């Protein structure tokens, strides 16, 4: 299941653990296996078997072919259109002149609007391209220009069958280029952990259509679960199934997830004793809970039958984590709040009992004082906790520490006053900048791990790992390299890109943020701690190994920087797994066994 055998995302082992590797150079790699489609689940391991999920493979053309067809069709249409436009200008008919002049006037007004827009003018050339299209759709001047330009195109097309035919061919090529797949089902894989050989595949049905490879989650996000006798898979599009380890179907069920918001299903699988925990709306027969909200449900792992539902709600952004109270009693921590109008209230935390006679009951609730637009971002955490405390992050600004025994607030400390270790490329060393004040999105967290008095997180938009001391309030940021050169040297300060393609060269994601630099806005896989090392994976497949016990959070804390594939051609939002002395990881293109 997600988070390993005990769901903590932490592993203690006496086995040798891979710390350095390179997939692109085939260094310390036992095997890798190409996958026919992308997926985002973690990898469950039992003895010599691996379990994970992918989206159903499709036989659509490679993106390069679609792009070539589009470019050819556009070039042909542009040439034919320009020829026809020039002919109409020579004729100079009044009805044409009216449409033509209207378009030119609207274009000039839009260009003047862009020149006067200070925020737009401050952007880089690359960001201007994205914002140009946004302003074209959102601003009044942009919409006027779009409408006037369309009227001119329609006019020119209507005057010639040849132009219209070329335009239709161009439109078809553009539609094929921009169309992205959606699906309801996923595919559960069983693989040989020693060789990467596929042993069997099974379909897990769902109900709600979802985009492939959305940067924040898709139907494949939940990690499969196994107890060595059976394997269970959850489809975030509304499905769950149980199979024997030979692939025989034992039971299956479907439900309809909540709709009306982005498909940000950040909950992950939890197997506890004889129950499977999942985040779903109330049962159809339940009249006591709010239909539009999500709750934590328990299902019997042997039958799929429903056991109980919490009274406390949970947002689908939240990743619950199981643990034990200071009295040694099993419980799971859930959270509420977040962007895009998630409705569950009140914002905050609930600790849910997993004791047999009290299962599903809330031990306590905690509510932050700040409004959801600030405080609700704490629910986007992987909800780590221990027998003493919990970390809850206000967006970019503060860390709140909550008592895990009582649900009472223990402390509230700023996150935006930071000691930063910045790499100087000139003298090739780190320099400490103390007391740096960060503003707005300069300190948004990406993914997190709690270790004793510290909470660690990867910073969004900027190449840093952060360490916050919940007791003293000290904040430290360590700058990370963006990538590695062919000779193994690091690339600093320069954002990278990736192609977003799967192993077939298909571009299946409709979200352009997939093509970002690794620290872009997306939901990354949760970091995993093996002994005293934390493994953070960013979106372009760079794995940063951090020493959680480092006295100073400087270069001594950065143990290694590893890759999961070719530079510019790797993308992942997966959580790694460790078993049998190997790390198992995956990207959009392949699954990998690390450690010879």
Coordinates of C-alpha atoms in Angstrom, one line a residue:
X1 CA 0.0 0.0 0.0
X2 CA 1.1 3.6 -0.1
X3 CA 3.6 4.5 2.6
X4 CA 5.0 1.0 2.9
X5 CA 4.1 -1.9 5.3
X6 CA 3.0 0.4 8.1
X7 CA 1.9 3.3 6.0
X8 CA 4.4 5.8 7.5
X9 CA 6.5 6.3 4.3
X10 CA 9.5 5.4 6.5
X11 CA 11.5 2.2 6.4
X12 CA 14.2 0.8 8.7
X13 CA 16.4 -1.8 7.2
X14 CA 19.8 -3.6 7.6
X15 CA 19.9 -4.3 3.9
X16 CA 22.1 -2.3 1.6
X17 CA 20.1 0.7 0.2
X18 CA 20.9 2.2 -3.2
X19 CA 21.9 5.9 -2.7
X20 CA 23.5 6.7 -6.1
X21 CA 22.4 5.6 -9.6
X22 CA 21.7 6.8 -13.1
X23 CA 19.1 5.3 -15.4
X24 CA 20.4 7.3 -18.4
X25 CA 23.9 5.9 -17.9
X26 CA 22.7 2.5 -16.7
X27 CA 24.6 2.9 -13.5
X28 CA 23.5 0.7 -10.5
X29 CA 20.4 -0.4 -12.4
X30 CA 19.3 -4.1 -12.3
X31 CA 16.6 -3.8 -14.9
X32 CA 14.1 -1.4 -16.5
X33 CA 11.0 -2.3 -18.5
X34 CA 9.2 -0.1 -21.0
X35 CA 5.5 0.5 -20.2
X36 CA 2.8 0.8 -23.0
X37 CA 1.1 3.7 -21.2
X38 CA 1.6 6.1 -18.3
X39 CA 0.5 5.7 -14.7
X40 CA 0.9 7.4 -11.3
X41 CA 0.5 4.7 -8.7
X42 CA 3.1 3.6 -6.2
X43 CA 4.5 0.1 -6.5
X44 CA 3.5 -2.6 -4.1
X45 CA 6.1 -5.4 -3.5
X46 CA 5.6 -8.9 -2.0
X47 CA 8.6 -11.3 -2.3
X48 CA 9.3 -11.6 -6.0
X49 CA 6.2 -9.8 -7.3
X50 CA 5.5 -6.1 -8.1
X51 CA 2.0 -4.6 -8.4
X52 CA 1.2 -1.2 -10.0
X53 CA -1.3 0.4 -12.3
X54 CA -1.3 2.2 -15.7
X55 CA -3.9 3.8 -18.0
X56 CA -5.2 1.6 -20.7
X57 CA -2.8 1.7 -23.7
X58 CA -4.0 3.4 -26.9
X59 CA -3.0 3.0 -30.5
X60 CA -3.1 6.8 -31.3
X61 CA -0.3 8.2 -33.5
X62 CA 2.9 9.5 -32.0
X63 CA 2.9 13.2 -31.1
X64 CA 5.7 13.8 -33.7
X65 CA 3.4 12.4 -36.4
X66 CA 0.5 14.5 -35.3
X67 CA 2.7 17.6 -35.1
X68 CA 4.1 17.0 -38.6
X69 CA 0.6 16.6 -40.0
X70 CA -0.5 19.8 -38.3
X71 CA 2.4 21.8 -39.5
X72 CA 1.9 20.7 -43.1
X73 CA -1.8 21.4 -43.0
X74 CA -1.3 24.8 -41.4
X75 CA 1.4 25.7 -43.9
X76 CA -0.8 24.7 -46.8
X77 CA -3.8 26.7 -45.4
X78 CA -1.7 29.8 -44.5
X79 CA -0.4 29.9 -48.1
X80 CA -3.9 29.4 -49.7
X81 CA -5.5 31.8 -47.3
X82 CA -2.9 34.5 -47.9
X83 CA -3.3 34.2 -51.6
X84 CA -7.1 34.5 -51.3
X85 CA -6.8 37.4 -48.9
X86 CA -4.5 39.3 -51.2
X87 CA -6.9 38.7 -54.1
X88 CA -9.8 40.1 -52.0
X89 CA -7.8 43.1 -51.1
X90 CA -7.1 43.9 -54.7
X91 CA -10.8 43.6 -55.5
X92 CA -11.5 46.1 -52.6
X93 CA -15.2 45.3 -52.2
X94 CA -16.9 47.3 -49.4
X95 CA -18.1 44.3 -47.5
X96 CA -14.6 42.8 -47.4
X97 CA -13.0 46.2 -46.5
X98 CA -15.4 46.5 -43.5
X99 CA -14.4 43.1 -42.1
X100 CA -10.7 43.6 -42.9
X101 CA -10.6 47.0 -41.2
X102 CA -12.5 45.8 -38.2
X103 CA -9.9 43.0 -37.6
X104 CA -7.0 45.5 -38.0
X105 CA -8.5 48.0 -35.5
X106 CA -9.2 45.2 -33.0
X107 CA -5.6 43.9 -33.4
X108 CA -4.2 47.3 -32.8
X109 CA -6.3 47.8 -29.6
X110 CA -5.2 44.4 -28.3
X111 CA -1.5 45.2 -28.9
X112 CA -1.9 48.6 -27.2
X113 CA -3.5 46.7 -24.2
X114 CA -0.5 44.4 -24.0
X115 CA 2.0 47.3 -24.1
X116 CA 0.2 49.0 -21.3
X117 CA 0.0 45.8 -19.2
X118 CA 2.9 46.1 -16.8
X119 CA 2.6 42.5 -15.5
X120 CA 2.7 41.1 -19.0
X121 CA 5.7 43.2 -20.0
X122 CA 7.7 42.0 -17.1
X123 CA 7.3 38.3 -18.2
X124 CA 10.0 36.4 -19.9
X125 CA 9.5 35.6 -23.6
X126 CA 8.5 32.1 -22.9
X127 CA 5.9 33.1 -20.3
X128 CA 4.6 35.8 -22.6
X129 CA 3.5 33.1 -25.1
X130 CA 1.3 31.4 -22.5
X131 CA -0.1 34.6 -21.1
X132 CA -0.8 36.0 -24.6
X133 CA -3.3 33.2 -25.2
X134 CA -4.8 33.7 -21.7
X135 CA -5.3 37.4 -22.2
X136 CA -6.6 36.7 -25.7
X137 CA -9.4 34.8 -24.0
X138 CA -9.9 36.7 -20.8
X139 CA -9.5 40.4 -21.6
X140 CA -12.2 42.4 -23.4
X141 CA -9.6 43.6 -26.0
X142 CA -8.5 40.1 -26.6
X143 CA -12.0 38.8 -27.1
X144 CA -12.8 41.6 -29.5
X145 CA -9.7 40.8 -31.5
X146 CA -10.5 37.1 -31.5
X147 CA -14.0 37.7 -32.7
X148 CA -13.0 40.2 -35.4
X149 CA -10.2 37.8 -36.7
X150 CA -12.7 34.9 -36.8
X151 CA -15.1 37.0 -38.9
X152 CA -12.4 37.8 -41.4
X153 CA -11.3 34.1 -41.6
X154 CA -14.9 33.0 -42.1
X155 CA -15.4 35.6 -44.8
X156 CA -12.3 34.6 -46.7
X157 CA -13.2 30.9 -46.4
X158 CA -16.7 31.5 -47.7
X159 CA -15.4 33.0 -51.0
X160 CA -13.5 29.9 -52.2
X161 CA -14.1 26.1 -52.0
X162 CA -10.3 25.6 -52.2
X163 CA -9.7 27.8 -49.2
X164 CA -12.5 26.2 -47.3
X165 CA -11.3 22.6 -48.0
X166 CA -7.8 23.5 -46.9
X167 CA -9.2 25.1 -43.7
X168 CA -11.2 22.0 -42.9
X169 CA -8.1 19.9 -43.3
X170 CA -6.2 22.2 -41.0
X171 CA -8.9 22.1 -38.4
X172 CA -9.0 18.3 -38.5
X173 CA -5.2 18.2 -38.0
X174 CA -5.4 20.7 -35.2
X175 CA -8.1 18.7 -33.4
X176 CA -6.1 15.5 -33.7
X177 CA -3.0 17.3 -32.3
X178 CA -4.9 18.7 -29.3
X179 CA -7.2 15.8 -28.5
X180 CA -6.2 14.0 -25.3
X181 CA -7.6 10.7 -24.1
X182 CA -9.9 10.2 -21.1
X183 CA -10.9 7.0 -19.6
X184 CA -12.7 5.3 -16.7
X185 CA -10.8 2.0 -16.3
X186 CA -7.2 1.3 -15.3
X187 CA -4.9 -1.7 -15.8
X188 CA -3.3 -3.6 -12.8
X189 CA 0.1 -5.1 -13.6
X190 CA 1.8 -8.0 -11.8
X191 CA 5.5 -8.2 -12.6
X192 CA 8.4 -10.4 -11.6
X193 CA 10.5 -8.2 -9.2
X194 CA 13.7 -9.9 -10.3
X195 CA 13.4 -9.5 -14.1
X196 CA 10.6 -7.1 -14.9
X197 CA 8.7 -9.8 -16.8
X198 CA 5.0 -9.2 -16.9
X199 CA 3.1 -12.0 -15.2
X200 CA -0.4 -10.8 -15.7
X201 CA -2.6 -7.7 -16.3
X202 CA -6.2 -7.1 -15.2
X203 CA -8.7 -4.3 -15.7
X204 CA -10.1 -2.4 -12.8
X205 CA -13.3 -0.7 -13.8
X206 CA -14.3 2.9 -12.9
X207 CA -17.2 5.2 -13.6
X208 CA -16.0 8.8 -13.8
X209 CA -14.0 9.7 -17.0
X210 CA -10.7 11.3 -16.2
X211 CA -7.8 12.7 -18.2
X212 CA -4.7 10.6 -18.7
X213 CA -1.5 11.8 -16.9
X214 CA -3.0 14.9 -15.3
X215 CA -0.2 16.7 -13.4
X216 CA -2.1 16.5 -10.1
X217 CA -3.4 12.9 -10.3
X218 CA -5.3 10.6 -12.5
X219 CA -7.4 7.4 -12.2
X220 CA -4.2 5.4 -11.6
X221 CA -2.9 7.4 -8.6
X222 CA -3.7 5.0 -5.7
X223 CA -1.0 2.4 -4.9
X224 CA -2.1 -1.3 -5.0
X225 CA -2.2 -3.2 -1.7
X226 CA -1.3 -6.8 -1.0
X227 CA -1.0 -9.2 2.0
X228 CA 0.8 -12.0 0.1
X229 CA -2.4 -13.9 -0.6
X230 CA -4.5 -11.2 -2.4
X231 CA -3.9 -7.9 -4.2
X232 CA -6.3 -5.0 -4.1
X233 CA -6.3 -2.1 -6.6
X234 CA -8.2 1.2 -6.3
X235 CA -9.3 3.2 -9.4
X236 CA -9.7 6.9 -8.5
X237 CA -12.3 7.1 -11.2
X238 CA -14.6 5.0 -8.9
X239 CA -13.5 1.4 -8.7
X240 CA -12.0 -1.2 -6.5
X241 CA -11.1 -4.9 -7.1
X242 CA -9.5 -7.8 -5.4
X243 CA -7.5 -10.5 -7.2
X244 CA -5.5 -13.6 -6.1
X245 CA -1.8 -13.4 -6.7
X246 CA -2.4 -15.4 -9.8
X247 CA -4.7 -12.8 -11.2
X248 CA -8.1 -14.5 -10.4
X249 CA -10.9 -12.0 -9.7
X250 CA -12.3 -12.3 -6.2
X251 CA -14.6 -9.3 -6.0
X252 CA -15.0 -5.9 -7.5
X253 CA -17.1 -2.8 -6.9
X254 CA -17.7 0.7 -8.3
X255 CA -18.8 4.0 -7.0
X256 CA -19.2 7.5 -8.4
X257 CA -16.6 10.0 -7.1
X258 CA -17.5 13.6 -6.4
X259 CA -17.5 15.9 -9.5
X260 CA -17.4 19.6 -10.3
X261 CA -13.8 20.3 -9.3
X262 CA -10.4 19.4 -10.8
X263 CA -9.5 15.7 -10.6
X264 CA -7.1 16.1 -7.7
X265 CA -7.5 12.7 -6.0
X266 CA -4.6 12.9 -3.6
X267 CA -5.9 10.2 -1.2
X268 CA -3.9 6.9 -1.4
X269 CA -4.5 3.3 -0.4
X270 CA -4.5 2.1 3.2
X271 CA -4.8 -1.6 4.2
X272 CA -5.2 -2.1 7.9
X273 CA -5.8 -5.6 9.3
X274 CA -8.9 -6.8 7.5
X275 CA -10.1 -3.5 6.1
X276 CA -9.4 -1.3 3.2
X277 CA -9.7 2.5 3.8
X278 CA -10.8 4.7 0.9
X279 CA -12.1 8.3 0.4
X280 CA -15.6 8.4 -1.2
X281 CA -18.9 10.3 -1.0
X282 CA -21.6 8.8 1.3
X283 CA -23.3 5.6 0.3
X284 CA -26.4 6.1 -1.8
X285 CA -28.5 4.9 1.1
X286 CA -26.9 7.3 3.5
X287 CA -29.2 10.3 4.3
X288 CA -27.2 11.5 7.3
X289 CA -24.1 12.8 5.5
X290 CA -23.7 15.5 2.8
X291 CA -23.8 14.0 -0.7
X292 CA -21.3 16.5 -2.1
X293 CA -18.7 15.8 0.6
X294 CA -16.1 13.0 0.9
X295 CA -15.6 10.7 3.9
X296 CA -13.3 7.9 5.0
X297 CA -14.9 4.5 4.3
X298 CA -13.8 1.1 5.5
X299 CA -14.4 -2.1 3.4
X300 CA -13.9 -5.7 4.2
X301 CA -10.8 -6.8 2.3
X302 CA -12.2 -10.4 1.8
X303 CA -15.6 -9.5 0.5
X304 CA -15.6 -5.8 -0.5
X305 CA -18.6 -5.2 1.8
X306 CA -18.9 -1.8 3.5
X307 CA -18.0 -1.8 7.2
X308 CA -18.2 1.9 8.4
X309 CA -18.0 5.6 7.4
X310 CA -16.6 8.4 9.4
X311 CA -18.8 11.3 10.6
X312 CA -15.9 13.6 9.9
X313 CA -15.4 14.6 6.3
X314 CA -12.1 14.6 4.3
X315 CA -11.1 16.6 1.2
X316 CA -9.9 14.5 -1.7
X317 CA -6.7 16.6 -1.7
X318 CA -5.7 15.0 1.5
X319 CA -3.4 12.0 1.9
X320 CA -4.3 10.3 5.3
X321 CA -1.6 8.5 7.2
X322 CA -2.1 5.8 9.8
X323 CA -0.1 5.5 13.0
X324 CA -0.4 4.8 16.7
X325 CA -1.3 7.2 19.6
X326 CA 0.9 7.7 22.6
X327 CA -1.2 4.9 24.2
X328 CA -0.3 2.5 21.3
X329 CA -3.8 2.6 19.8
X330 CA -4.1 2.5 16.0
X331 CA -5.6 5.7 14.3
X332 CA -5.5 7.6 11.1
X333 CA -5.2 11.3 10.6
X334 CA -7.4 13.1 8.0
X335 CA -7.7 16.7 6.9
X336 CA -10.1 19.2 5.3
X337 CA -9.6 22.3 3.2
X338 CA -7.9 23.5 0.1
X339 CA -8.5 25.4 -3.2
X340 CA -11.0 25.0 -6.1
X341 CA -14.0 25.1 -3.8
X342 CA -13.6 21.8 -2.0
X343 CA -16.7 21.9 0.2
X344 CA -15.8 19.7 3.3
X345 CA -15.9 21.6 6.5
X346 CA -14.8 22.6 9.0
X347 CA -11.2 23.2 7.7
X348 CA -8.7 21.3 9.9
X349 CA -7.9 17.9 11.2
X350 CA -9.6 14.8 12.7
X351 CA -7.9 11.8 14.3
X352 CA -9.9 8.7 13.6
X353 CA -9.8 5.6 15.8
X354 CA -9.0 2.3 14.1
X355 CA -9.6 0.2 17.3
X356 CA -12.0 -2.6 16.6
X357 CA -14.7 -1.5 19.0
X358 CA -14.3 2.2 18.2
X359 CA -13.4 2.1 14.5
X360 CA -14.4 5.2 12.5
X361 CA -15.0 7.4 15.5
X362 CA -13.3 10.7 15.9
X363 CA -10.8 11.0 18.8
X364 CA -10.6 14.8 18.4
X365 CA -11.0 17.6 15.9
X366 CA -8.9 20.7 15.4
X367 CA -9.8 23.9 13.5
X368 CA -7.4 26.6 12.4
X369 CA -8.4 30.2 13.0
X370 CA -7.4 31.6 9.6
X371 CA -9.8 31.3 6.6
X372 CA -9.5 28.5 4.1
X373 CA -7.7 30.5 1.5
X374 CA -4.7 30.5 3.8
X375 CA -5.2 27.7 6.3
X376 CA -6.8 25.1 4.0
X377 CA -3.5 24.4 2.2
X378 CA -2.4 22.3 5.2
X379 CA -4.9 19.7 3.9
X380 CA -2.7 19.2 0.8
X381 CA -0.1 17.6 3.0
X382 CA 0.7 13.9 3.3
X383 CA -0.8 14.0 6.8
X384 CA 2.3 12.8 8.8
X385 CA 2.0 12.6 12.6
X386 CA 3.7 10.8 15.5
X387 CA 2.8 10.2 19.2
X388 CA 3.4 13.9 20.0
X389 CA 2.7 16.3 17.2
X390 CA 1.4 17.1 13.7
X391 CA 2.6 19.7 11.2
X392 CA 0.0 21.9 9.4
X393 CA 1.2 24.5 6.9
X394 CA -0.5 27.8 6.2
X395 CA 0.1 28.6 2.5
X396 CA 3.7 30.0 2.1
X397 CA 3.6 31.6 5.6
X398 CA 3.4 29.6 8.8
X399 CA 3.8 26.1 10.3
X400 CA 1.3 25.2 13.0
X401 CA 2.2 22.4 15.3
X402 CA -0.8 20.5 16.8
X403 CA -0.8 18.1 19.7
X404 CA -1.6 14.6 18.3
X405 CA -3.0 13.4 21.6
X406 CA -5.5 16.3 22.3
X407 CA -5.9 18.2 19.0
X408 CA -4.7 21.4 20.7
X409 CA -2.5 24.0 19.0
X410 CA 1.0 23.8 20.4
X411 CA 2.8 26.5 18.4
X412 CA 2.6 28.7 15.4
X413 CA 5.8 29.8 13.7
X414 CA 6.7 31.7 10.5
X415 CA 8.0 29.8 7.5
X416 CA 9.0 32.8 5.3
X417 CA 12.1 34.0 7.2
X418 CA 14.7 31.7 6.0
X419 CA 18.5 30.9 6.2
X420 CA 19.3 29.9 2.6
X421 CA 22.2 27.9 1.4
X422 CA 22.8 29.3 -2.1
X423 CA 25.2 27.7 -4.6
X424 CA 27.7 30.1 -6.2
X425 CA 28.7 28.9 -9.6
X426 CA 31.8 31.1 -9.7
X427 CA 33.6 29.6 -6.7
X428 CA 31.6 26.3 -6.8
X429 CA 30.6 26.4 -3.1
X430 CA 27.5 27.1 -1.1
X431 CA 27.1 30.5 0.7
X432 CA 24.7 31.1 3.6
X433 CA 22.3 34.0 3.3
X434 CA 20.7 34.5 6.7
X435 CA 17.2 36.0 7.4
X436 CA 16.0 36.0 3.9
X437 CA 12.3 37.2 3.8
X438 CA 10.3 35.2 1.2
X439 CA 7.1 36.6 -0.3
X440 CA 4.0 35.1 -1.8
X441 CA 4.7 31.9 -3.8
X442 CA 8.4 31.9 -3.1
X443 CA 7.9 29.3 -0.3
X444 CA 4.9 27.2 -1.4
X445 CA 5.5 23.6 -0.4
X446 CA 5.4 20.7 -2.8
X447 CA 5.5 17.5 -0.8
X448 CA 6.5 16.8 2.8
X449 CA 8.0 14.5 5.3
X450 CA 8.0 14.8 9.1
X451 CA 11.0 13.5 11.1
X452 CA 11.1 14.1 14.9
X453 CA 11.1 17.9 15.5
X454 CA 11.5 18.7 11.8
X455 CA 9.2 18.9 8.8
X456 CA 10.9 18.7 5.4
X457 CA 9.4 19.8 2.1
X458 CA 10.3 20.5 -1.5
X459 CA 9.6 24.1 -2.5
X460 CA 7.3 24.7 -5.5
X461 CA 8.6 26.9 -8.4
X462 CA 12.1 27.2 -6.9
X463 CA 14.8 24.5 -6.6
X464 CA 15.0 24.2 -2.9
X465 CA 14.5 21.6 -0.1
X466 CA 13.2 23.2 3.1
X467 CA 13.7 22.1 6.7
X468 CA 11.6 23.7 9.5
X469 CA 12.2 23.0 13.2
X470 CA 8.8 22.9 14.8
X471 CA 10.2 23.6 18.2
X472 CA 12.6 26.5 17.6
X473 CA 11.0 27.8 14.4
X474 CA 14.3 27.8 12.5
X475 CA 13.9 27.6 8.7
X476 CA 16.6 26.4 6.3
X477 CA 16.6 26.1 2.6
X478 CA 19.1 24.2 0.6
X479 CA 19.4 25.0 -3.1
X480 CA 19.3 22.0 -5.5
X481 CA 20.7 21.6 -9.0
X482 CA 18.1 21.5 -11.7
X483 CA 19.7 18.7 -13.7
X484 CA 23.0 16.9 -14.6
X485 CA 25.2 17.3 -17.6
X486 CA 26.4 14.4 -19.7
X487 CA 29.7 14.4 -17.7
X488 CA 27.8 14.2 -14.4
X489 CA 28.3 17.8 -13.4
X490 CA 25.3 19.7 -12.1
X491 CA 23.2 22.3 -13.9
X492 CA 22.4 25.2 -11.6
X493 CA 20.0 28.1 -11.9
X494 CA 18.6 27.0 -15.3
X495 CA 15.1 25.6 -15.4
X496 CA 14.7 22.5 -17.5
X497 CA 11.9 21.0 -19.6
X498 CA 10.6 17.5 -20.5
X499 CA 8.7 16.2 -23.5
X500 CA 5.8 14.7 -21.6
X501 CA 5.8 11.7 -23.9
X502 CA 5.2 8.1 -23.0
X503 CA 7.2 5.2 -24.4
X504 CA 5.2 5.2 -27.7
X505 CA 5.9 8.9 -28.2
X506 CA 2.3 9.8 -27.4
X507 CA 1.4 13.0 -25.6
X508 CA -1.6 12.0 -23.5
X509 CA -1.7 14.9 -21.0
X510 CA -3.9 17.8 -21.6
X511 CA -2.1 19.8 -18.8
X512 CA 0.8 21.9 -20.1
X513 CA 2.3 21.9 -16.6
X514 CA 3.4 18.4 -17.3
X515 CA 6.1 20.0 -19.5
X516 CA 7.5 22.1 -16.7
X517 CA 10.9 22.2 -15.1
X518 CA 10.4 19.6 -12.2
X519 CA 9.5 22.2 -9.6
X520 CA 6.4 23.4 -11.5
X521 CA 2.9 23.4 -9.9
X522 CA 1.8 19.8 -9.8
X523 CA 1.4 17.1 -7.1
X524 CA 4.6 15.1 -6.8
X525 CA 4.9 11.7 -5.3
X526 CA 5.3 11.6 -1.5
X527 CA 8.9 11.4 -0.3
X528 CA 10.1 8.2 1.3
X529 CA 12.6 7.9 4.2
X530 CA 14.9 4.9 4.2
X531 CA 16.9 4.7 7.5
X532 CA 18.0 8.4 7.9
X533 CA 17.9 9.3 4.2
X534 CA 14.8 11.1 2.6
X535 CA 14.3 10.5 -1.1
X536 CA 12.6 13.4 -2.9
X537 CA 11.6 12.9 -6.5
X538 CA 10.7 15.9 -8.7
X539 CA 8.6 15.9 -11.9
X540 CA 11.4 15.5 -14.4
X541 CA 12.8 12.4 -12.6
X542 CA 15.6 13.9 -10.5
X543 CA 15.8 12.1 -7.1
X544 CA 17.4 14.1 -4.3
X545 CA 18.7 12.1 -1.4
X546 CA 18.7 14.2 1.8
X547 CA 20.4 13.3 5.2
X548 CA 17.6 13.9 7.7
X549 CA 20.2 13.9 10.5
X550 CA 22.5 16.5 9.1
X551 CA 23.5 19.0 11.8
X552 CA 23.7 21.8 9.3
X553 CA 21.3 21.9 6.3
X554 CA 24.1 22.8 3.9
X555 CA 25.8 20.8 1.2
X556 CA 26.6 18.1 3.8
X557 CA 22.8 17.3 3.8
X558 CA 22.7 16.7 0.0
X559 CA 23.8 13.0 -0.2
X560 CA 23.3 12.5 -3.9
X561 CA 21.4 13.6 -7.0
X562 CA 20.1 10.8 -9.3
X563 CA 18.1 10.6 -12.5
X564 CA 15.3 8.3 -13.6
X565 CA 15.9 8.7 -17.4
X566 CA 17.0 10.8 -20.3
X567 CA 17.5 14.5 -19.8
X568 CA 14.4 16.3 -21.2
X569 CA 12.5 13.1 -21.8
X570 CA 11.5 12.0 -18.3
X571 CA 8.4 12.8 -16.2
X572 CA 7.1 11.2 -13.0
X573 CA 4.8 12.0 -10.1
X574 CA 5.3 8.6 -8.4
X575 CA 6.4 7.5 -5.0
X576 CA 9.3 5.0 -4.9
X577 CA 9.3 1.7 -3.0
X578 CA 12.1 -0.2 -1.3
X579 CA 12.2 -4.0 -0.8
X580 CA 14.7 -6.8 -1.0
X581 CA 17.7 -4.4 -1.2
X582 CA 16.2 -2.6 -4.3
X583 CA 14.4 0.7 -5.0
X584 CA 11.5 0.4 -7.4
X585 CA 10.5 3.5 -9.2
X586 CA 8.7 4.5 -12.4
X587 CA 8.2 7.2 -15.0
X588 CA 5.8 7.9 -17.8
X589 CA 7.9 5.6 -20.0
X590 CA 9.1 2.8 -17.8
X591 CA 9.4 1.0 -14.5
X592 CA 12.9 0.6 -13.0
X593 CA 14.6 -1.7 -10.5
X594 CA 17.5 0.3 -8.9
X595 CA 20.4 -1.5 -7.2
X596 CA 22.5 -4.2 -8.7

